[in-house]
PDB file of C-alpha atoms in Angstrom:
ATOM      1  CA  MET A 155     -17.906 -37.505  15.599  1.00 78.00           C
ATOM      2  CA  THR A 156     -19.615 -35.527  18.319  1.00 83.00           C
ATOM      3  CA  LYS A 157     -18.284 -32.279  19.691  1.00 83.00           C
ATOM      4  CA  GLU A 158     -17.314 -33.806  23.043  1.00 86.00           C
ATOM      5  CA  GLU A 159     -15.472 -36.724  21.382  1.00 86.00           C
ATOM      6  CA  ALA A 160     -13.522 -34.337  19.161  1.00 86.00           C
ATOM      7  CA  ILE A 161     -12.546 -32.122  22.106  1.00 86.00           C
ATOM      8  CA  SER A 162     -11.426 -35.121  24.187  1.00 89.00           C
ATOM      9  CA  LYS A 163      -9.415 -36.553  21.268  1.00 89.00           C
ATOM     10  CA  ALA A 164      -7.715 -33.168  20.725  1.00 87.00           C
ATOM     11  CA  SER A 165      -6.836 -32.874  24.415  1.00 88.00           C
ATOM     12  CA  GLU A 166      -5.397 -36.427  24.395  1.00 88.00           C
ATOM     13  CA  GLU A 167      -3.061 -35.454  21.554  1.00 87.00           C
ATOM     14  CA  LYS A 168      -2.316 -32.112  23.274  1.00 87.00           C
ATOM     15  CA  MET A 169      -3.532 -30.242  20.201  1.00 87.00           C
ATOM     16  CA  ASP A 170      -6.299 -27.748  19.458  1.00 87.00           C
ATOM     17  CA  LEU A 171      -9.673 -28.339  17.821  1.00 85.00           C
ATOM     18  CA  VAL A 172      -9.994 -25.656  15.129  1.00 85.00           C
ATOM     19  CA  LEU A 173     -13.208 -24.786  13.287  1.00 84.00           C
ATOM     20  CA  ILE A 174     -12.402 -24.625   9.554  1.00 84.00           C
ATOM     21  CA  ALA A 175     -15.864 -24.007   8.031  1.00 84.00           C
ATOM     22  CA  LEU A 176     -19.585 -24.375   8.627  1.00 83.00           C
ATOM     23  CA  ASP A 177     -21.104 -26.583   5.968  1.00 78.00           C
ATOM     24  CA  GLU A 178     -24.951 -26.758   6.147  1.00 78.00           C
ATOM     25  CA  ASN A 179     -25.097 -26.948   9.958  1.00 78.00           C
ATOM     26  CA  ARG A 180     -22.224 -29.484   9.956  1.00 81.00           C
ATOM     27  CA  PRO A 181     -19.092 -27.837  11.312  1.00 83.00           C
ATOM     28  CA  ILE A 182     -15.842 -28.891   9.685  1.00 85.00           C
ATOM     29  CA  THR A 183     -13.023 -28.981  12.231  1.00 86.00           C
ATOM     30  CA  ARG A 184      -9.420 -30.057  12.319  1.00 87.00           C
ATOM     31  CA  ILE A 185      -7.157 -31.159  15.133  1.00 88.00           C
ATOM     32  CA  MET A 186      -3.923 -29.165  14.900  1.00 88.00           C
ATOM     33  CA  ASP A 187      -1.440 -27.028  16.797  1.00 88.00           C
ATOM     34  CA  TYR A 188      -3.102 -23.629  16.417  1.00 87.00           C
ATOM     35  CA  GLY A 189      -0.021 -21.655  17.518  1.00 89.00           C
ATOM     36  CA  LYS A 190       2.088 -23.285  14.790  1.00 90.00           C
ATOM     37  CA  PHE A 191      -0.717 -22.711  12.256  1.00 88.00           C
ATOM     38  CA  LYS A 192      -0.816 -18.972  13.069  1.00 91.00           C
ATOM     39  CA  TYR A 193       2.996 -18.761  12.883  1.00 93.00           C
ATOM     40  CA  ASP A 194       3.107 -20.438   9.449  1.00 92.00           C
ATOM     41  CA  LYS A 195       0.308 -18.213   8.160  1.00 92.00           C
ATOM     42  CA  LYS A 196       2.153 -15.074   9.305  1.00 94.00           C
ATOM     43  CA  LYS A 197       5.361 -16.323   7.687  1.00 94.00           C
ATOM     44  CA  LYS A 198       3.582 -16.900   4.336  1.00 92.00           C
ATOM     45  CA  GLN A 199       2.044 -13.418   4.467  1.00 91.00           C
ATOM     46  CA  LYS A 200       5.474 -11.903   5.088  1.00 91.00           C
ATOM     47  CA  LEU A 201       6.960 -13.791   2.113  1.00 89.00           C
ATOM     48  CA  ASN A 202       4.107 -12.663  -0.147  1.00 87.00           C
ATOM     49  CA  LYS A 203       4.558  -9.070   0.976  1.00 86.00           C
ATOM     50  CA  GLU A 204       8.284  -9.192   0.130  1.00 83.00           C
ATOM     51  CA  LYS A 205       7.527 -10.471  -3.385  1.00 80.00           C
ATOM     52  CA  GLN A 206       5.020  -7.670  -4.014  1.00 77.00           C
ATOM     53  CA  THR A 207       6.119  -4.778  -6.187  1.00 74.00           C
ATOM     54  CA  VAL A 208       4.960  -1.284  -5.370  1.00 73.00           C
ATOM     55  CA  THR A 209       4.688   1.182  -8.224  1.00 75.00           C
ATOM     56  CA  ILE A 210       4.813   4.829  -7.349  1.00 77.00           C
ATOM     57  CA  ASN A 211       2.958   7.287  -9.549  1.00 84.00           C
ATOM     58  CA  ARG A 212       4.864  10.440 -10.462  1.00 84.00           C
ATOM     59  CA  GLU A 213       3.521  13.405 -12.404  1.00 86.00           C
ATOM     60  CA  ILE A 214       5.214  15.778 -14.801  1.00 86.00           C
ATOM     61  CA  ARG A 215       3.297  18.865 -15.916  1.00 87.00           C
ATOM     62  CA  LEU A 216       3.866  20.587 -19.215  1.00 86.00           C
ATOM     63  CA  THR A 217       2.265  23.540 -20.999  1.00 84.00           C
ATOM     64  CA  PRO A 218       1.478  23.776 -24.725  1.00 84.00           C
ATOM     65  CA  LEU A 219       4.065  26.529 -25.257  1.00 83.00           C
ATOM     66  CA  ILE A 220       6.926  24.967 -23.235  1.00 83.00           C
ATOM     67  CA  GLY A 221      10.450  25.740 -24.386  1.00 84.00           C
ATOM     68  CA  GLU A 222      12.673  23.093 -25.978  1.00 86.00           C
ATOM     69  CA  HIS A 223      15.244  23.136 -23.154  1.00 89.00           C
ATOM     70  CA  ASP A 224      12.559  22.922 -20.467  1.00 88.00           C
ATOM     71  CA  LEU A 225      11.041  19.942 -22.280  1.00 85.00           C
ATOM     72  CA  LYS A 226      14.433  18.183 -22.357  1.00 88.00           C
ATOM     73  CA  THR A 227      14.964  18.874 -18.645  1.00 89.00           C
ATOM     74  CA  LYS A 228      11.575  17.420 -17.732  1.00 88.00           C
ATOM     75  CA  ALA A 229      12.201  14.431 -20.013  1.00 87.00           C
ATOM     76  CA  LYS A 230      15.512  13.787 -18.234  1.00 87.00           C
ATOM     77  CA  LYS A 231      13.706  13.833 -14.871  1.00 87.00           C
ATOM     78  CA  ALA A 232      11.011  11.502 -16.233  1.00 86.00           C
ATOM     79  CA  LYS A 233      13.722   9.058 -17.379  1.00 85.00           C
ATOM     80  CA  GLU A 234      15.101   9.000 -13.826  1.00 84.00           C
ATOM     81  CA  PHE A 235      11.638   8.242 -12.437  1.00 85.00           C
ATOM     82  CA  ILE A 236      11.065   5.508 -15.023  1.00 83.00           C
ATOM     83  CA  LEU A 237      14.434   3.841 -14.425  1.00 81.00           C
ATOM     84  CA  ASP A 238      13.630   3.816 -10.690  1.00 81.00           C
ATOM     85  CA  GLY A 239      10.570   1.723 -11.598  1.00 78.00           C
ATOM     86  CA  ASN A 240       7.927   4.429 -11.181  1.00 82.00           C
ATOM     87  CA  ARG A 241       4.949   5.091 -13.441  1.00 85.00           C
ATOM     88  CA  VAL A 242       4.862   8.639 -14.827  1.00 86.00           C
ATOM     89  CA  LYS A 243       1.784  10.668 -15.646  1.00 89.00           C
ATOM     90  CA  VAL A 244       2.587  13.360 -18.185  1.00 87.00           C
ATOM     91  CA  SER A 245       0.025  16.189 -18.161  1.00 87.00           C
ATOM     92  CA  VAL A 246      -0.312  19.148 -20.460  1.00 86.00           C
ATOM     93  CA  LYS A 247      -2.190  21.946 -18.701  1.00 86.00           C
ATOM     94  CA  PHE A 248      -4.271  24.277 -20.856  1.00 86.00           C
ATOM     95  CA  ARG A 249      -4.948  27.799 -19.588  1.00 85.00           C
ATOM     96  CA  GLY A 250      -7.384  30.328 -20.984  1.00 83.00           C
ATOM     97  CA  ARG A 251      -7.550  30.307 -24.780  1.00 83.00           C
ATOM     98  CA  GLU A 252      -5.068  27.420 -24.974  1.00 80.00           C
ATOM     99  CA  ARG A 253      -8.066  25.120 -24.337  1.00 80.00           C
ATOM    100  CA  THR A 254      -9.136  25.490 -27.957  1.00 82.00           C
ATOM    101  CA  ARG A 255      -5.714  24.295 -29.196  1.00 80.00           C
ATOM    102  CA  THR A 256      -5.546  20.733 -27.878  1.00 81.00           C
ATOM    103  CA  ASP A 257      -3.579  19.788 -30.997  1.00 82.00           C
ATOM    104  CA  LEU A 258      -0.613  21.694 -29.487  1.00 83.00           C
ATOM    105  CA  GLY A 259      -0.875  19.426 -26.440  1.00 81.00           C
ATOM    106  CA  ASP A 260      -0.737  16.314 -28.610  1.00 83.00           C
ATOM    107  CA  GLU A 261       2.317  17.696 -30.377  1.00 85.00           C
ATOM    108  CA  ILE A 262       4.086  18.431 -27.067  1.00 85.00           C
ATOM    109  CA  LEU A 263       3.309  14.933 -25.729  1.00 84.00           C
ATOM    110  CA  ASN A 264       4.682  13.362 -28.926  1.00 86.00           C
ATOM    111  CA  LYS A 265       7.895  15.415 -28.610  1.00 86.00           C
ATOM    112  CA  PHE A 266       8.168  14.460 -24.943  1.00 84.00           C
ATOM    113  CA  PHE A 267       7.695  10.761 -25.652  1.00 85.00           C
ATOM    114  CA  ALA A 268      10.280  10.915 -28.443  1.00 86.00           C
ATOM    115  CA  LEU A 269      12.807  12.047 -25.797  1.00 85.00           C
ATOM    116  CA  VAL A 270      12.041   9.153 -23.419  1.00 83.00           C
ATOM    117  CA  GLU A 271      11.025   6.363 -25.810  1.00 81.00           C
ATOM    118  CA  ASP A 272      14.383   4.567 -25.436  1.00 81.00           C
ATOM    119  CA  VAL A 273      13.337   3.480 -21.903  1.00 80.00           C
ATOM    120  CA  ALA A 274       9.548   3.888 -21.823  1.00 81.00           C
ATOM    121  CA  LYS A 275       6.310   2.686 -23.333  1.00 81.00           C
ATOM    122  CA  ILE A 276       2.899   4.335 -23.327  1.00 81.00           C
ATOM    123  CA  THR A 277       0.482   2.490 -21.049  1.00 82.00           C
ATOM    124  CA  LYS A 278      -2.426   4.891 -21.509  1.00 82.00           C
ATOM    125  CA  ALA A 279      -2.794   7.033 -24.615  1.00 81.00           C
ATOM    126  CA  PRO A 280      -3.353  10.802 -24.235  1.00 78.00           C
ATOM    127  CA  THR A 281      -6.873  11.677 -23.097  1.00 79.00           C
ATOM    128  CA  LEU A 282      -8.450  15.052 -22.341  1.00 81.00           C
ATOM    129  CA  GLN A 283      -9.651  15.512 -18.747  1.00 80.00           C
ATOM    130  CA  ASN A 284     -12.090  18.321 -17.853  1.00 84.00           C
ATOM    131  CA  ASP A 285     -11.101  20.362 -20.946  1.00 76.00           C
ATOM    132  CA  ARG A 286      -8.007  21.400 -18.984  1.00 82.00           C
ATOM    133  CA  PHE A 287      -5.527  18.511 -18.839  1.00 82.00           C
ATOM    134  CA  LEU A 288      -4.263  16.200 -21.551  1.00 81.00           C
ATOM    135  CA  ASP A 289      -2.941  13.157 -19.657  1.00 84.00           C
ATOM    136  CA  MET A 290      -0.737  10.290 -20.810  1.00 86.00           C
ATOM    137  CA  PHE A 291       0.778   7.487 -18.710  1.00 86.00           C
ATOM    138  CA  ILE A 292       4.200   6.006 -19.451  1.00 84.00           C
ATOM    139  CA  GLU A 293       6.212   3.341 -17.678  1.00 80.00           C
ATOM    140  CA  LYS A 294       9.390   1.311 -18.011  1.00 80.00           C
ATOM    141  CA  ASP A 295       9.752  -0.956 -21.035  1.00 77.00           C
ATOM    142  CA  LYS A 296      11.988  -3.786 -19.818  1.00 76.00           C
ATOM    143  CA  LYS A 297      12.997  -4.921 -23.307  1.00 76.00           C
ATOM    144  CA  LYS A 298      14.153  -1.450 -24.348  1.00 75.00           C
ATOM    145  CA  VAL A 299      16.032  -0.897 -21.062  1.00 71.00           C
ATOM    146  CA  ASP A 300      17.788  -4.266 -21.327  1.00 75.00           C
ATOM    147  CA  ALA A 301      18.797  -3.543 -24.937  1.00 76.00           C
ATOM    148  CA  LEU A 302      20.061  -0.092 -23.896  1.00 75.00           C
ATOM    149  CA  LYS A 303      22.151  -1.550 -21.065  1.00 76.00           C
ATOM    150  CA  LYS A 304      23.555  -4.207 -23.401  1.00 78.00           C
ATOM    151  CA  ASN A 305      24.614  -1.526 -25.899  1.00 76.00           C
ATOM    152  CA  GLU A 306      26.223   0.540 -23.127  1.00 74.00           C
ATOM    153  CA  THR A 307      28.300  -2.414 -21.912  1.00 75.00           C
ATOM    154  CA  LEU A 308      29.384  -3.177 -25.489  1.00 73.00           C
ATOM    155  CA  ASN A 309      30.365   0.467 -25.996  1.00 69.00           C
ATOM    156  CA  ASP A 310      32.320   0.508 -22.728  1.00 66.00           C
ATOM    157  CA  LYS A 311      34.235  -2.632 -23.759  1.00 65.00           C
ATOM    158  CA  GLY A 312      34.951  -1.142 -27.208  1.00 61.00           C
ATOM    159  CA  GLU A 313      36.343   2.033 -25.606  1.00 57.00           C
ATOM    160  CA  LYS A 314      38.555   0.004 -23.269  1.00 56.00           C
ATOM    161  CA  ASP A 315      39.899  -2.077 -26.206  1.00 53.00           C
ATOM    162  CA  ALA A 316      40.638   1.125 -28.145  1.00 50.00           C
ATOM    163  CA  LYS A 317      42.568   2.546 -25.166  1.00 52.00           C
ATOM    164  CA  ASP A 318      44.560  -0.696 -24.810  1.00 52.00           C
ATOM    165  CA  GLU A 319      45.607  -0.548 -28.473  1.00 53.00           C
ATOM    166  CA  ASN A 320      46.964   3.003 -28.058  1.00 51.00           C
TER     167      ASN A 320
END
């Protein structure tokens, strides 16, 4: 069909002639309501955007000689971040002569992960960056969290039954 015929046919139907693609000097067009097409496209984009999940990266910094209580406090904060759906980067910062003792950093990261392993999984194993930072990434493990929640609800029901018996 020629260009003029297509335009006249589109105007007869009170629609628009829309260029879809150029295929080897042969334009591919479609007769449609362009306003409705744009509206539907915008609606689909909005739906896709709503379905998207956004992960926020959080960072927790440790030192090789961190105290036990400080480690527990930071682990508690990391659990909060993880349960909110965030990814957590755990870094051990080496200063001065600590750089030669990267094994201490591995030990600290293992202790830290032991405190949060009931809700988390390691997504990237510890790696040394610039001889200064030992970084590890952890994020939410859905199976572990679901099992934990199931146990909590069972424990709550057991406590309520025990109170009822008394």
